[in-house]
PDB file of N, CA and C in Angstrom:
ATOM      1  N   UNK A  60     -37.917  73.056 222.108  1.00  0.00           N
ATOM      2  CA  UNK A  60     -38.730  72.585 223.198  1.00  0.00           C
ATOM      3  C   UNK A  60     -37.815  71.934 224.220  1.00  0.00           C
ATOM      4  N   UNK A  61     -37.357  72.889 225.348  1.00  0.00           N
ATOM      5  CA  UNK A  61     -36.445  72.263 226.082  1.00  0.00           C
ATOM      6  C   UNK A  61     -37.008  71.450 227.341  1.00  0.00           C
ATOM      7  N   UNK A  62     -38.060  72.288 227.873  1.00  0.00           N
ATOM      8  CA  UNK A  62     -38.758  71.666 228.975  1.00  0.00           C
ATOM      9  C   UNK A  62     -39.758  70.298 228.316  1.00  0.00           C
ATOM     10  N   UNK A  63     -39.963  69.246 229.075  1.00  0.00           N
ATOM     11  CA  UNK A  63     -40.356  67.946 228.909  1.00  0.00           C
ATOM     12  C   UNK A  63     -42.104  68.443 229.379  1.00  0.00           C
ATOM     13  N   UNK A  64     -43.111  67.617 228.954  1.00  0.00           N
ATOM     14  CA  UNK A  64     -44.236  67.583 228.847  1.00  0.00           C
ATOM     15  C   UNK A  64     -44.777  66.484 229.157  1.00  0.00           C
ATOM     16  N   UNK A  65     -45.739  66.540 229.558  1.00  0.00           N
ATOM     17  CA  UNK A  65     -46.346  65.297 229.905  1.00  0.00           C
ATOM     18  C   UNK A  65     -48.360  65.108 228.996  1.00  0.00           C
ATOM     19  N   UNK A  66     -47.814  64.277 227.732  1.00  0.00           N
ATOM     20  CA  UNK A  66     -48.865  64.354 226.740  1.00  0.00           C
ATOM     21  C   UNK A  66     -49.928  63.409 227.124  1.00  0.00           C
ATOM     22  N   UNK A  67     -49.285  62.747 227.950  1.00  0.00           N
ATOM     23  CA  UNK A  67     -50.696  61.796 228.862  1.00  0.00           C
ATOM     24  C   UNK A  67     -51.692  62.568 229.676  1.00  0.00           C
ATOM     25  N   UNK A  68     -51.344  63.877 230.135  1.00  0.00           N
ATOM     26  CA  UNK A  68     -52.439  64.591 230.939  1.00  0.00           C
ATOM     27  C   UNK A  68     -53.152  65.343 230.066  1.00  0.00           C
ATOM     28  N   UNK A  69     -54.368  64.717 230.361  1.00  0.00           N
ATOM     29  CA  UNK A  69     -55.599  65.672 229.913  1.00  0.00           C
ATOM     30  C   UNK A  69     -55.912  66.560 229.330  1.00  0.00           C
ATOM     31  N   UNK A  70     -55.038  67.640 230.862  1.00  0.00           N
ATOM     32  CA  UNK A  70     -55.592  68.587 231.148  1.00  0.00           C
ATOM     33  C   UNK A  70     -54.270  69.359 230.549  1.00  0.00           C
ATOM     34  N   UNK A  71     -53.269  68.752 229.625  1.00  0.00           N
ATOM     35  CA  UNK A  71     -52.150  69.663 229.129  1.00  0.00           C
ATOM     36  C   UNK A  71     -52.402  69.696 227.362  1.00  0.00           C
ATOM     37  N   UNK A  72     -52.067  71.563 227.670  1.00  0.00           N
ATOM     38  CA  UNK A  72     -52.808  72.054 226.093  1.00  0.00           C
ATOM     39  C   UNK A  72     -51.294  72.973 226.124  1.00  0.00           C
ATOM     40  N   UNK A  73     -50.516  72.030 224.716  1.00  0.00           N
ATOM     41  CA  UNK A  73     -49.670  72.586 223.687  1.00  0.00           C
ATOM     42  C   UNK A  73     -49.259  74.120 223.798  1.00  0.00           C
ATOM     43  N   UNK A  74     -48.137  74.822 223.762  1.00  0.00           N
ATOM     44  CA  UNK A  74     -47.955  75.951 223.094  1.00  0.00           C
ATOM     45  C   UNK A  74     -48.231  75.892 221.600  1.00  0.00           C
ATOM     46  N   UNK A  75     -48.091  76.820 220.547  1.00  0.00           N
ATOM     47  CA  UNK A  75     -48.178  76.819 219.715  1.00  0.00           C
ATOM     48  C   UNK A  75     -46.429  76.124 219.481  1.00  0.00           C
ATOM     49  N   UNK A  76     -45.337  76.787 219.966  1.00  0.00           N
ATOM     50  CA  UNK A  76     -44.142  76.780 220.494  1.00  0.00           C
ATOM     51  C   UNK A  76     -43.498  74.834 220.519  1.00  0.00           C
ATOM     52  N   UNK A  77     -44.737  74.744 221.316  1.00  0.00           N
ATOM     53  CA  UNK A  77     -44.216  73.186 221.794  1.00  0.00           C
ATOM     54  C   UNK A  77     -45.383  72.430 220.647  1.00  0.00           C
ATOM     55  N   UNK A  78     -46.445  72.561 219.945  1.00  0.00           N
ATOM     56  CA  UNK A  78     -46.399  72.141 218.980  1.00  0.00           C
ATOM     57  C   UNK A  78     -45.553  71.648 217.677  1.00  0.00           C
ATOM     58  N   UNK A  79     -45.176  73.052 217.506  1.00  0.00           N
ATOM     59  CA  UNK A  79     -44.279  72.988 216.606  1.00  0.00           C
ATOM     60  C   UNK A  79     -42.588  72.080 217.000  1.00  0.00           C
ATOM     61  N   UNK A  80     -42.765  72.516 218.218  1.00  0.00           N
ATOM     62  CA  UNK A  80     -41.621  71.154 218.235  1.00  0.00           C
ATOM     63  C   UNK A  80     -41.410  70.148 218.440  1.00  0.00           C
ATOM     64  N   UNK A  81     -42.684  69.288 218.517  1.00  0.00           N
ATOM     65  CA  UNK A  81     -43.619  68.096 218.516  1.00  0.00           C
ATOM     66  C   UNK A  81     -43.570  67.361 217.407  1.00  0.00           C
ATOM     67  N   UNK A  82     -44.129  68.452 216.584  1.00  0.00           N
ATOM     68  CA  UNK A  82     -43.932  67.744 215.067  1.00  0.00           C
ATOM     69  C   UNK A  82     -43.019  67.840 213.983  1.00  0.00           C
ATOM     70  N   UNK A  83     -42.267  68.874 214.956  1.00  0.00           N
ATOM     71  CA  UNK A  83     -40.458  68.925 214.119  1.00  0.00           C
ATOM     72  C   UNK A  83     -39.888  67.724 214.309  1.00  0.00           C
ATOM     73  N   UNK A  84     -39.676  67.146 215.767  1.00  0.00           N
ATOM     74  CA  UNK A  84     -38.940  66.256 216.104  1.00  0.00           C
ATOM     75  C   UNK A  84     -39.610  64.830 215.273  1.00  0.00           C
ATOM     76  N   UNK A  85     -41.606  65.178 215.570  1.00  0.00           N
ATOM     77  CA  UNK A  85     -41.876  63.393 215.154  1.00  0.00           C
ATOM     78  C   UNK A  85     -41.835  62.793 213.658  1.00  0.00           C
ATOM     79  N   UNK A  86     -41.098  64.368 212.887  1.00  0.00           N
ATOM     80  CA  UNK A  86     -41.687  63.769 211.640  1.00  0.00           C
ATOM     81  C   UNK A  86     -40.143  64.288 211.021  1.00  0.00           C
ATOM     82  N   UNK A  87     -38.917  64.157 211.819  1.00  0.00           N
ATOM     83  CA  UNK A  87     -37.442  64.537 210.969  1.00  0.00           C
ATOM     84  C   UNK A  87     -36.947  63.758 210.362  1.00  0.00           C
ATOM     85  N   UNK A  88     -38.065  62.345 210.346  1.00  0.00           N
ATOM     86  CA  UNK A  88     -37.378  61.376 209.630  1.00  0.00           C
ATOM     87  C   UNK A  88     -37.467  61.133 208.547  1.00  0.00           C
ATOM     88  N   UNK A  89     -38.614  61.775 208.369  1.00  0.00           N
ATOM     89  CA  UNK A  89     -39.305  61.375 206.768  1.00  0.00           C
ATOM     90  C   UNK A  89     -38.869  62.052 205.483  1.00  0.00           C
ATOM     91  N   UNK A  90     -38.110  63.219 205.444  1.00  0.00           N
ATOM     92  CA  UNK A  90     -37.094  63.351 204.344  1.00  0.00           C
ATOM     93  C   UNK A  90     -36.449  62.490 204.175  1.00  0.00           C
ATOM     94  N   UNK A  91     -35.440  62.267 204.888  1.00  0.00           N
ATOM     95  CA  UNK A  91     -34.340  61.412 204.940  1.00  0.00           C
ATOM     96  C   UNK A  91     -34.606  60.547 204.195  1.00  0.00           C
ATOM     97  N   UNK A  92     -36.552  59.655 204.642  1.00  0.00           N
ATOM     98  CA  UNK A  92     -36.815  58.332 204.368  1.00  0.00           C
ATOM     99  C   UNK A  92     -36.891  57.995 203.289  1.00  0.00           C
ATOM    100  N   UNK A  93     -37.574  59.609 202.360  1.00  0.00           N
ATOM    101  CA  UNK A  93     -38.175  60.114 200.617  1.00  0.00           C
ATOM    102  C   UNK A  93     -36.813  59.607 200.564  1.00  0.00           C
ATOM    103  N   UNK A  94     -36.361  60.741 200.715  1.00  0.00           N
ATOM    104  CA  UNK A  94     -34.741  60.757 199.561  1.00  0.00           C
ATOM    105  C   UNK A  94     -34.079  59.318 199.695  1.00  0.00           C
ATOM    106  N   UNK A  95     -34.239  58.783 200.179  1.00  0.00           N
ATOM    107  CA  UNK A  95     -33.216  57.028 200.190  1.00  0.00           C
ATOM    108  C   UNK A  95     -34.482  56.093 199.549  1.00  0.00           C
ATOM    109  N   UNK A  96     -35.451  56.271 199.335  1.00  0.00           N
ATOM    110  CA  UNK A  96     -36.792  55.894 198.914  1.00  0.00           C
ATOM    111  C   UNK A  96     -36.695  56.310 197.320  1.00  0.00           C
ATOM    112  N   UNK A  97     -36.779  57.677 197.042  1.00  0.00           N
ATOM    113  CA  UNK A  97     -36.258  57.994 195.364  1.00  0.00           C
ATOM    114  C   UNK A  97     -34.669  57.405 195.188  1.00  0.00           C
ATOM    115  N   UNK A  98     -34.120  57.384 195.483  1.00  0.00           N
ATOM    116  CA  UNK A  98     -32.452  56.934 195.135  1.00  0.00           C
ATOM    117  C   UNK A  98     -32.956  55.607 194.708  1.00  0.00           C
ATOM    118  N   UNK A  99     -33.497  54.426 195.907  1.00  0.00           N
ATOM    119  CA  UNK A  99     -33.655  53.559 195.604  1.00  0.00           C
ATOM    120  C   UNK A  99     -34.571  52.745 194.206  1.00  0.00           C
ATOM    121  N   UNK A 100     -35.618  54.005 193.886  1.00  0.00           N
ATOM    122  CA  UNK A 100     -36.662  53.711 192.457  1.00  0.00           C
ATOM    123  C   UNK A 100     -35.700  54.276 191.548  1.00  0.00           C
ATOM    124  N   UNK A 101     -34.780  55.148 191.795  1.00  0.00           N
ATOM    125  CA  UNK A 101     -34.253  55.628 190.325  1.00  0.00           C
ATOM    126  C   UNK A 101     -32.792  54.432 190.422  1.00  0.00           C
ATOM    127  N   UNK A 102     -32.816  54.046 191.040  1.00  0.00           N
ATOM    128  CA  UNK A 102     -31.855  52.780 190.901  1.00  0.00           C
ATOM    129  C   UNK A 102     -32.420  51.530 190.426  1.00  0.00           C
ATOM    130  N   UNK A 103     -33.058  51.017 191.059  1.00  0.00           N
ATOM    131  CA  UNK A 103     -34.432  49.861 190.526  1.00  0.00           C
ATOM    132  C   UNK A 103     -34.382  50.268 188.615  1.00  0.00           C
ATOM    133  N   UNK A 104     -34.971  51.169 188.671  1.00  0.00           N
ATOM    134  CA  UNK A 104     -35.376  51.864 187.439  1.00  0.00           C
ATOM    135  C   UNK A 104     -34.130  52.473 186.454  1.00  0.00           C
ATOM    136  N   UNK A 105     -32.902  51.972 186.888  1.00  0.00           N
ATOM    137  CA  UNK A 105     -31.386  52.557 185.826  1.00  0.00           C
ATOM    138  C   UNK A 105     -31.299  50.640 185.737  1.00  0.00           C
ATOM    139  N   UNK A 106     -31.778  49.818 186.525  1.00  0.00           N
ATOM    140  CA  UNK A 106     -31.241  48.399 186.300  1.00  0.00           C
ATOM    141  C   UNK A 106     -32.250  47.630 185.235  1.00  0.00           C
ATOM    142  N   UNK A 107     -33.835  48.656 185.316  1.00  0.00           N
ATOM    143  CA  UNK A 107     -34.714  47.382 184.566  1.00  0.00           C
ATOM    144  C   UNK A 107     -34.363  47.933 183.190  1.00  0.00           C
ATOM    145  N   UNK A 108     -34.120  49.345 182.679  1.00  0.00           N
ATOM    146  CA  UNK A 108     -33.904  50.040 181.938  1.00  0.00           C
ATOM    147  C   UNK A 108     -32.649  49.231 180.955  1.00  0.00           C
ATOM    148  N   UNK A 109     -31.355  49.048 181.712  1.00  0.00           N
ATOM    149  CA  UNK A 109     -30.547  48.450 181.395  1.00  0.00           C
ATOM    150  C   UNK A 109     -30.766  46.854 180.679  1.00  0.00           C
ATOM    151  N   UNK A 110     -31.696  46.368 181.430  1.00  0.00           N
ATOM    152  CA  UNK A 110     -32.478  44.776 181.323  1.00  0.00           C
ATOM    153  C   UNK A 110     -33.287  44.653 179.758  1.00  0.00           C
ATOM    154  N   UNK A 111     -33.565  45.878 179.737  1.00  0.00           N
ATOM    155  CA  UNK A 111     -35.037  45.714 178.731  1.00  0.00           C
ATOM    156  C   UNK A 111     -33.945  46.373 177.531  1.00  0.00           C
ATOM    157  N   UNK A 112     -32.538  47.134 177.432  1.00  0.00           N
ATOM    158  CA  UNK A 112     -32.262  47.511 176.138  1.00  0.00           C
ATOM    159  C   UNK A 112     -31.451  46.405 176.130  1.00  0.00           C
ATOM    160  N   UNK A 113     -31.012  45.387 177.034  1.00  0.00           N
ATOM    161  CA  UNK A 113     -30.216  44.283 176.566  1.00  0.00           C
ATOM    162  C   UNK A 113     -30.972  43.293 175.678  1.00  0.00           C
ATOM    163  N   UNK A 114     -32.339  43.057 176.318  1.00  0.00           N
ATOM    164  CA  UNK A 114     -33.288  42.250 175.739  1.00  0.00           C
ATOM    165  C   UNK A 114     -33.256  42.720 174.406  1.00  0.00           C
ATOM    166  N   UNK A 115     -33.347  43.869 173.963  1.00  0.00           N
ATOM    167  CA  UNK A 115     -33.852  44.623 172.509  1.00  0.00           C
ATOM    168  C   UNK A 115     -32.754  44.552 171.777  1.00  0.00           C
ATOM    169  N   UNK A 116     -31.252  44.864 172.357  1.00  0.00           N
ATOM    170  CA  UNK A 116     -30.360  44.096 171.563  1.00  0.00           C
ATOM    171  C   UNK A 116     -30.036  42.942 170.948  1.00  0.00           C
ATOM    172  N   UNK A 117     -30.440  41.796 172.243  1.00  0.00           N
ATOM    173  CA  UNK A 117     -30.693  40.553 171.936  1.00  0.00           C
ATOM    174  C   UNK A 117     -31.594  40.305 170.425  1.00  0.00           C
ATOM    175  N   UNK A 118     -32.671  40.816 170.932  1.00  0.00           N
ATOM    176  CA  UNK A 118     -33.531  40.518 169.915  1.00  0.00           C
ATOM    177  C   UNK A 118     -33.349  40.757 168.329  1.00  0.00           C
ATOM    178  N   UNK A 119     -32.958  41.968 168.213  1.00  0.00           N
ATOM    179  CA  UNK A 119     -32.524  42.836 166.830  1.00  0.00           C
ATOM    180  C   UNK A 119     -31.287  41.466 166.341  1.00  0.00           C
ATOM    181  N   UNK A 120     -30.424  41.250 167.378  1.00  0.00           N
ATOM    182  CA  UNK A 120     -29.511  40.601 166.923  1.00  0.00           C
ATOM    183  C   UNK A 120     -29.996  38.513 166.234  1.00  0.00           C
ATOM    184  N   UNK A 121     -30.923  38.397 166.988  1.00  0.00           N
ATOM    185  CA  UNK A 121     -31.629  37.045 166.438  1.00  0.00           C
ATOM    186  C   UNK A 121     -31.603  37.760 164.793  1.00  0.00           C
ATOM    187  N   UNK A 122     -32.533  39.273 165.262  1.00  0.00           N
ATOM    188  CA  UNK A 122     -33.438  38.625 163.925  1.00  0.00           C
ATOM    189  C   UNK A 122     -32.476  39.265 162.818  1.00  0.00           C
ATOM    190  N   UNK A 123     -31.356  39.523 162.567  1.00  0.00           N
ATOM    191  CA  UNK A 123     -30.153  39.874 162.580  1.00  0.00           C
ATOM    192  C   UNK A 123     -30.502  41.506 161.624  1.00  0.00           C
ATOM    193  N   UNK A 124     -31.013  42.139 162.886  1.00  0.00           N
ATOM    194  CA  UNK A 124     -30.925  43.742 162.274  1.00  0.00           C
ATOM    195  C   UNK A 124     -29.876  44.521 162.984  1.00  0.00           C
ATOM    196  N   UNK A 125     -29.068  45.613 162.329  1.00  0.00           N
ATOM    197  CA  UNK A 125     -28.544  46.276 163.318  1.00  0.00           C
ATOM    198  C   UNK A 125     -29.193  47.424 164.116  1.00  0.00           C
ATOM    199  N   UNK A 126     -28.382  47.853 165.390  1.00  0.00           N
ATOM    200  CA  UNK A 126     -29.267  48.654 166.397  1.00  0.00           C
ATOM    201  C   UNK A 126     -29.700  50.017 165.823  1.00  0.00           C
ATOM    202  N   UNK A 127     -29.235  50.197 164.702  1.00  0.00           N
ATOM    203  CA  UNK A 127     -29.718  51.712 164.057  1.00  0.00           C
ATOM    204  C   UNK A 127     -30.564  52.098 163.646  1.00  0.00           C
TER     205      UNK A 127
END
């Protein structure tokens, strides 16, 4: 969509053309946003993971069992 538009008039109706490059441009962000969005839960989620088998070590070790 090289030519500029003017989406405030009324009386202006889309190509199919300039649709599509409407909502190419308004929405190129939102991969990007997923993927740094999953990185960030599977990171969250490698640290509580880590948290909760330390705890279970801890624990086994009070009650003095080994981890096997």
């Amino acid at each position: 969509m090289s030519e500029r538009v003017n989406l405030s008039d009324p009386d202006f109706e889309p190509t199919d053309e300039q649709l599509v490059g409407l909502s190419t441009r308004a929405f190129a962000h939102v991969k990007a946003s997923r993927d740094a969005a999953r990185v960030r839960t599977r990171d969250a989620i490698a640290v509580a993971r880590a948290a909760a088998l330390a705890r279970l070590v801890a624990a086994r070790a009070r009650l003095g069992q080994s981890g096997t």
